[in-house]
Amino acid sequence: MTALDGLVARRTTTAQQIADGLSQRILAGAFRPGERLRESAIAAELGIARNTVREAVRLLEHGGLVRFEVNRGAVIISPTHETVAELYTARRHLETAALAAPLSAEQLAVVEEAYSRLETVTTSHERADIVAADLAFHAAIVAALGSSRIDAFHAGLTRELRFYLMALSAHEREYENPRKVVSEHEPLMEAIRAGDARRAQREASQHIETNAERVQRILAAHNDG
């Protein structure tokens, strides 16, 4: 008898498949912040048991995209000034820590690839792709810390922030100018290439602070509206 007795490897469950599909649609902006996820309606439309949908929604809650409210049930997360500030503060700490020393040739190659992807994607004018490539560039920087646990933690921050950026920028025009998106990252990329750790940290901090202020302004405008 071993510790693995009775353990059976199973394929991805239906609930996980539904959770993955809903997650993709949430991140793409198909649902509005604060919108209810009606389990019965989803189950009826997909032709599956409501219990399966409830399990999928619980998985989304663990992933940080859904929360449960009294008398409302499952709702899509909504950005607040506090959560936005916390997300960007965490990003700043992680990225400046990753840039505390010049990147190795291997680490630089990963960041260069992500930056090149951002340059390419911005010409598409596809908001979802640009947001994803932007955040992937910053994830490549954090990956220089060499910690899978930190990468997983950062992925959670990125997932939440990606949804907020998609929701808040739905009526903004900032992604219509691809050159502007790339140029905002150029000082940071140049400092990283130069191996100037202190300048890279300074540029990363400034870049994150500028974007945090922008998101806060957009959020304030949405709240006033």
mmCIF file of C-alpha atoms in Angstrom:
data_model
loop_
_atom_site.group_PDB
_atom_site.id
_atom_site.type_symbol
_atom_site.label_atom_id
_atom_site.label_comp_id
_atom_site.label_asym_id
_atom_site.label_seq_id
_atom_site.Cartn_x
_atom_site.Cartn_y
_atom_site.Cartn_z
ATOM 1 C CA MET A 1 0.000 0.000 0.000
ATOM 2 C CA THR A 2 1.355 3.434 -0.955
ATOM 3 C CA ALA A 3 0.266 7.045 -0.543
ATOM 4 C CA LEU A 4 -1.006 6.925 -4.138
ATOM 5 C CA ASP A 5 -3.352 3.972 -3.729
ATOM 6 C CA GLY A 6 -6.771 4.801 -5.102
ATOM 7 C CA LEU A 7 -5.586 7.896 -6.927
ATOM 8 C CA VAL A 8 -6.963 8.056 -10.463
ATOM 9 C CA ALA A 9 -5.748 10.448 -13.142
ATOM 10 C CA ARG A 10 -8.727 12.162 -14.742
ATOM 11 C CA ARG A 11 -9.156 14.372 -17.743
ATOM 12 C CA THR A 12 -10.157 18.000 -17.237
ATOM 13 C CA THR A 13 -13.643 18.088 -15.766
ATOM 14 C CA THR A 14 -16.601 19.715 -17.473
ATOM 15 C CA ALA A 15 -16.663 22.314 -14.713
ATOM 16 C CA GLN A 16 -13.026 23.217 -15.392
ATOM 17 C CA GLN A 17 -13.744 23.488 -19.116
ATOM 18 C CA ILE A 18 -16.693 25.801 -18.426
ATOM 19 C CA ALA A 19 -14.601 27.837 -15.982
ATOM 20 C CA ASP A 20 -11.846 28.200 -18.569
ATOM 21 C CA GLY A 21 -14.335 29.302 -21.216
ATOM 22 C CA LEU A 22 -16.000 31.807 -18.906
ATOM 23 C CA SER A 23 -12.601 33.103 -17.801
ATOM 24 C CA GLN A 24 -11.597 33.767 -21.406
ATOM 25 C CA ARG A 25 -14.827 35.656 -22.041
ATOM 26 C CA ILE A 26 -14.541 37.651 -18.832
ATOM 27 C CA LEU A 27 -10.975 38.686 -19.682
ATOM 28 C CA ALA A 28 -12.055 39.606 -23.209
ATOM 29 C CA GLY A 29 -14.650 42.003 -21.805
ATOM 30 C CA ALA A 30 -17.761 39.997 -22.669
ATOM 31 C CA PHE A 31 -19.062 40.607 -19.133
ATOM 32 C CA ARG A 32 -19.284 43.963 -17.368
ATOM 33 C CA PRO A 33 -17.792 44.587 -13.912
ATOM 34 C CA GLY A 34 -20.437 43.852 -11.297
ATOM 35 C CA GLU A 35 -22.560 41.810 -13.703
ATOM 36 C CA ARG A 36 -24.273 38.761 -12.227
ATOM 37 C CA LEU A 37 -23.413 35.300 -13.473
ATOM 38 C CA ARG A 38 -26.806 33.607 -13.577
ATOM 39 C CA GLU A 39 -26.076 29.936 -13.076
ATOM 40 C CA SER A 40 -29.493 28.726 -14.245
ATOM 41 C CA ALA A 41 -29.302 30.746 -17.468
ATOM 42 C CA ILE A 42 -25.778 29.532 -18.226
ATOM 43 C CA ALA A 43 -26.759 25.921 -17.517
ATOM 44 C CA ALA A 44 -29.820 26.164 -19.766
ATOM 45 C CA GLU A 45 -27.908 27.787 -22.626
ATOM 46 C CA LEU A 46 -25.100 25.245 -22.502
ATOM 47 C CA GLY A 47 -27.343 22.274 -21.793
ATOM 48 C CA ILE A 48 -25.502 21.175 -18.673
ATOM 49 C CA ALA A 49 -26.397 20.628 -15.023
ATOM 50 C CA ARG A 50 -26.617 23.686 -12.813
ATOM 51 C CA ASN A 51 -24.336 21.989 -10.273
ATOM 52 C CA THR A 52 -21.622 21.879 -12.936
ATOM 53 C CA VAL A 53 -22.006 25.593 -13.545
ATOM 54 C CA ARG A 54 -21.916 26.268 -9.796
ATOM 55 C CA GLU A 55 -18.651 24.325 -9.547
ATOM 56 C CA ALA A 56 -17.233 26.304 -12.495
ATOM 57 C CA VAL A 57 -18.197 29.580 -10.859
ATOM 58 C CA ARG A 58 -16.463 28.512 -7.651
ATOM 59 C CA LEU A 59 -13.321 27.905 -9.676
ATOM 60 C CA LEU A 60 -13.631 31.435 -11.061
ATOM 61 C CA GLU A 61 -13.945 32.724 -7.503
ATOM 62 C CA HIS A 62 -10.688 30.999 -6.577
ATOM 63 C CA GLY A 63 -9.133 32.575 -9.673
ATOM 64 C CA GLY A 64 -10.135 36.042 -8.477
ATOM 65 C CA LEU A 65 -12.525 36.929 -11.313
ATOM 66 C CA VAL A 66 -15.779 36.376 -9.431
ATOM 67 C CA ARG A 67 -16.997 37.110 -5.934
ATOM 68 C CA PHE A 68 -20.178 36.111 -4.119
ATOM 69 C CA GLU A 69 -22.533 38.732 -2.708
ATOM 70 C CA VAL A 70 -25.437 38.280 -0.342
ATOM 71 C CA ASN A 71 -28.772 38.159 -2.209
ATOM 72 C CA ARG A 72 -27.020 38.461 -5.569
ATOM 73 C CA GLY A 73 -24.912 35.354 -5.872
ATOM 74 C CA ALA A 74 -21.906 35.305 -8.179
ATOM 75 C CA VAL A 75 -20.897 38.638 -9.694
ATOM 76 C CA ILE A 76 -17.964 39.727 -11.819
ATOM 77 C CA ILE A 77 -15.337 41.651 -9.859
ATOM 78 C CA SER A 78 -15.401 45.443 -10.081
ATOM 79 C CA PRO A 79 -12.377 47.747 -9.919
ATOM 80 C CA THR A 80 -12.100 50.195 -7.047
ATOM 81 C CA HIS A 81 -9.498 52.869 -6.419
ATOM 82 C CA GLU A 82 -8.138 50.746 -3.581
ATOM 83 C CA THR A 83 -7.774 47.548 -5.591
ATOM 84 C CA VAL A 84 -6.166 49.396 -8.515
ATOM 85 C CA ALA A 85 -3.669 51.048 -6.169
ATOM 86 C CA GLU A 86 -2.836 47.711 -4.556
ATOM 87 C CA LEU A 87 -2.337 45.986 -7.905
ATOM 88 C CA TYR A 88 0.031 48.625 -9.223
ATOM 89 C CA THR A 89 1.932 48.834 -5.939
ATOM 90 C CA ALA A 90 2.499 45.082 -6.021
ATOM 91 C CA ARG A 91 3.628 45.292 -9.644
ATOM 92 C CA ARG A 92 6.084 48.061 -8.832
ATOM 93 C CA HIS A 93 7.650 46.074 -5.998
ATOM 94 C CA LEU A 94 7.999 42.957 -8.133
ATOM 95 C CA GLU A 95 9.388 44.644 -11.231
ATOM 96 C CA THR A 96 11.887 46.837 -9.425
ATOM 97 C CA ALA A 97 13.066 43.787 -7.491
ATOM 98 C CA ALA A 98 13.524 41.888 -10.758
ATOM 99 C CA LEU A 99 15.572 44.767 -12.149
ATOM 100 C CA ALA A 100 17.824 45.202 -9.104
ATOM 101 C CA ALA A 101 20.695 43.729 -11.113
ATOM 102 C CA PRO A 102 21.406 43.603 -14.858
ATOM 103 C CA LEU A 103 19.601 40.738 -16.582
ATOM 104 C CA SER A 104 21.534 37.735 -17.791
ATOM 105 C CA ALA A 105 21.757 37.102 -21.532
ATOM 106 C CA GLU A 106 19.060 34.443 -21.227
ATOM 107 C CA GLN A 107 16.738 36.683 -19.216
ATOM 108 C CA LEU A 108 17.286 39.575 -21.602
ATOM 109 C CA ALA A 109 16.384 37.342 -24.551
ATOM 110 C CA VAL A 110 13.038 36.522 -22.915
ATOM 111 C CA VAL A 111 12.284 40.203 -22.298
ATOM 112 C CA GLU A 112 13.389 41.118 -25.839
ATOM 113 C CA GLU A 113 11.043 38.517 -27.290
ATOM 114 C CA ALA A 114 8.123 39.875 -25.256
ATOM 115 C CA TYR A 115 8.971 43.433 -26.309
ATOM 116 C CA SER A 116 9.146 42.419 -29.964
ATOM 117 C CA ARG A 117 5.750 40.753 -29.589
ATOM 118 C CA LEU A 118 4.352 43.976 -28.144
ATOM 119 C CA GLU A 119 5.727 45.975 -31.085
ATOM 120 C CA THR A 120 4.119 43.568 -33.545
ATOM 121 C CA VAL A 121 0.754 43.263 -31.810
ATOM 122 C CA THR A 122 0.209 47.006 -31.396
ATOM 123 C CA THR A 123 -0.076 47.417 -35.172
ATOM 124 C CA SER A 124 -3.176 45.197 -35.119
ATOM 125 C CA HIS A 125 -5.183 47.789 -33.142
ATOM 126 C CA GLU A 126 -6.816 44.820 -31.373
ATOM 127 C CA ARG A 127 -7.336 46.026 -27.826
ATOM 128 C CA ALA A 128 -7.411 42.586 -26.203
ATOM 129 C CA ASP A 129 -4.205 41.500 -27.930
ATOM 130 C CA ILE A 130 -2.409 44.740 -27.066
ATOM 131 C CA VAL A 131 -3.385 44.554 -23.394
ATOM 132 C CA ALA A 132 -2.268 40.921 -23.240
ATOM 133 C CA ALA A 133 1.078 41.666 -24.938
ATOM 134 C CA ASP A 134 1.690 44.676 -22.706
ATOM 135 C CA LEU A 135 1.151 42.646 -19.552
ATOM 136 C CA ALA A 136 3.187 39.746 -20.968
ATOM 137 C CA PHE A 137 6.157 42.082 -21.398
ATOM 138 C CA HIS A 138 6.006 43.020 -17.733
ATOM 139 C CA ALA A 139 5.556 39.354 -16.769
ATOM 140 C CA ALA A 140 8.780 38.593 -18.650
ATOM 141 C CA ILE A 141 10.571 41.127 -16.458
ATOM 142 C CA VAL A 142 9.180 39.616 -13.251
ATOM 143 C CA ALA A 143 10.233 36.161 -14.477
ATOM 144 C CA ALA A 144 13.840 37.334 -14.055
ATOM 145 C CA LEU A 145 13.361 36.795 -10.316
ATOM 146 C CA GLY A 146 13.504 33.086 -11.079
ATOM 147 C CA SER A 147 10.667 32.072 -8.771
ATOM 148 C CA SER A 148 7.739 29.976 -9.981
ATOM 149 C CA ARG A 149 5.745 31.018 -6.904
ATOM 150 C CA ILE A 150 6.250 34.706 -7.663
ATOM 151 C CA ASP A 151 5.370 34.059 -11.300
ATOM 152 C CA ALA A 152 2.109 32.436 -10.193
ATOM 153 C CA PHE A 153 1.345 35.309 -7.821
ATOM 154 C CA HIS A 154 2.086 37.842 -10.572
ATOM 155 C CA ALA A 155 -0.119 35.902 -12.996
ATOM 156 C CA GLY A 156 -3.022 36.390 -10.594
ATOM 157 C CA LEU A 157 -2.363 40.124 -10.444
ATOM 158 C CA THR A 158 -2.105 40.254 -14.220
ATOM 159 C CA ARG A 159 -5.350 38.348 -14.739
ATOM 160 C CA GLU A 160 -7.276 40.764 -12.539
ATOM 161 C CA LEU A 161 -5.591 43.822 -14.035
ATOM 162 C CA ARG A 162 -6.184 42.572 -17.579
ATOM 163 C CA PHE A 163 -9.918 42.439 -16.906
ATOM 164 C CA TYR A 164 -9.928 45.916 -15.400
ATOM 165 C CA LEU A 165 -7.962 47.344 -18.332
ATOM 166 C CA MET A 166 -10.312 45.754 -20.849
ATOM 167 C CA ALA A 167 -13.385 46.989 -19.007
ATOM 168 C CA LEU A 168 -12.139 50.520 -18.338
ATOM 169 C CA SER A 169 -10.620 51.095 -21.767
ATOM 170 C CA ALA A 170 -13.685 49.942 -23.692
ATOM 171 C CA HIS A 171 -14.539 53.519 -24.655
ATOM 172 C CA GLU A 172 -11.041 54.981 -24.553
ATOM 173 C CA ARG A 173 -8.874 55.696 -27.574
ATOM 174 C CA GLU A 174 -5.450 55.010 -26.090
ATOM 175 C CA TYR A 175 -4.965 51.795 -28.069
ATOM 176 C CA GLU A 176 -5.694 53.442 -31.402
ATOM 177 C CA ASN A 177 -2.147 54.845 -31.514
ATOM 178 C CA PRO A 178 0.192 51.819 -31.605
ATOM 179 C CA ARG A 179 3.313 53.967 -31.615
ATOM 180 C CA LYS A 180 2.280 55.565 -28.321
ATOM 181 C CA VAL A 181 1.900 52.176 -26.619
ATOM 182 C CA VAL A 182 5.380 51.089 -27.701
ATOM 183 C CA SER A 183 7.041 54.451 -27.011
ATOM 184 C CA GLU A 184 5.830 54.340 -23.400
ATOM 185 C CA HIS A 185 7.937 51.206 -22.930
ATOM 186 C CA GLU A 186 11.031 52.370 -24.813
ATOM 187 C CA PRO A 187 12.868 54.124 -21.922
ATOM 188 C CA LEU A 188 12.451 51.017 -19.770
ATOM 189 C CA MET A 189 13.586 48.668 -22.536
ATOM 190 C CA GLU A 190 16.599 50.842 -23.327
ATOM 191 C CA ALA A 191 17.693 50.856 -19.679
ATOM 192 C CA ILE A 192 17.343 47.072 -19.485
ATOM 193 C CA ARG A 193 19.391 46.624 -22.657
ATOM 194 C CA ALA A 194 22.069 48.941 -21.318
ATOM 195 C CA GLY A 195 22.379 46.841 -18.178
ATOM 196 C CA ASP A 196 21.805 49.946 -16.068
ATOM 197 C CA ALA A 197 19.943 48.461 -13.117
ATOM 198 C CA ARG A 198 19.271 51.699 -11.264
ATOM 199 C CA ARG A 199 17.927 53.409 -14.371
ATOM 200 C CA ALA A 200 15.832 50.368 -15.238
ATOM 201 C CA GLN A 201 14.302 50.387 -11.757
ATOM 202 C CA ARG A 202 13.607 54.110 -12.030
ATOM 203 C CA GLU A 203 12.007 53.733 -15.462
ATOM 204 C CA ALA A 204 9.911 50.763 -14.345
ATOM 205 C CA SER A 205 8.677 52.628 -11.288
ATOM 206 C CA GLN A 206 7.806 55.711 -13.335
ATOM 207 C CA HIS A 207 6.083 53.689 -16.033
ATOM 208 C CA ILE A 208 3.947 51.812 -13.508
ATOM 209 C CA GLU A 209 3.100 54.977 -11.575
ATOM 210 C CA THR A 210 2.057 56.779 -14.764
ATOM 211 C CA ASN A 211 -0.199 53.914 -15.802
ATOM 212 C CA ALA A 212 -1.680 53.611 -12.334
ATOM 213 C CA GLU A 213 -2.620 57.292 -12.420
ATOM 214 C CA ARG A 214 -4.163 56.853 -15.873
ATOM 215 C CA VAL A 215 -6.292 53.911 -14.768
ATOM 216 C CA GLN A 216 -7.388 55.807 -11.665
ATOM 217 C CA ARG A 217 -8.486 58.752 -13.826
ATOM 218 C CA ILE A 218 -10.451 56.483 -16.149
ATOM 219 C CA LEU A 219 -12.051 54.754 -13.155
ATOM 220 C CA ALA A 220 -13.014 58.099 -11.625
ATOM 221 C CA ALA A 221 -14.570 59.182 -14.919
ATOM 222 C CA HIS A 222 -16.565 55.949 -15.140
ATOM 223 C CA ASN A 223 -17.770 56.318 -11.563
ATOM 224 C CA ASP A 224 -18.833 59.916 -12.182
ATOM 225 C CA GLY A 225 -20.641 58.841 -15.317
#
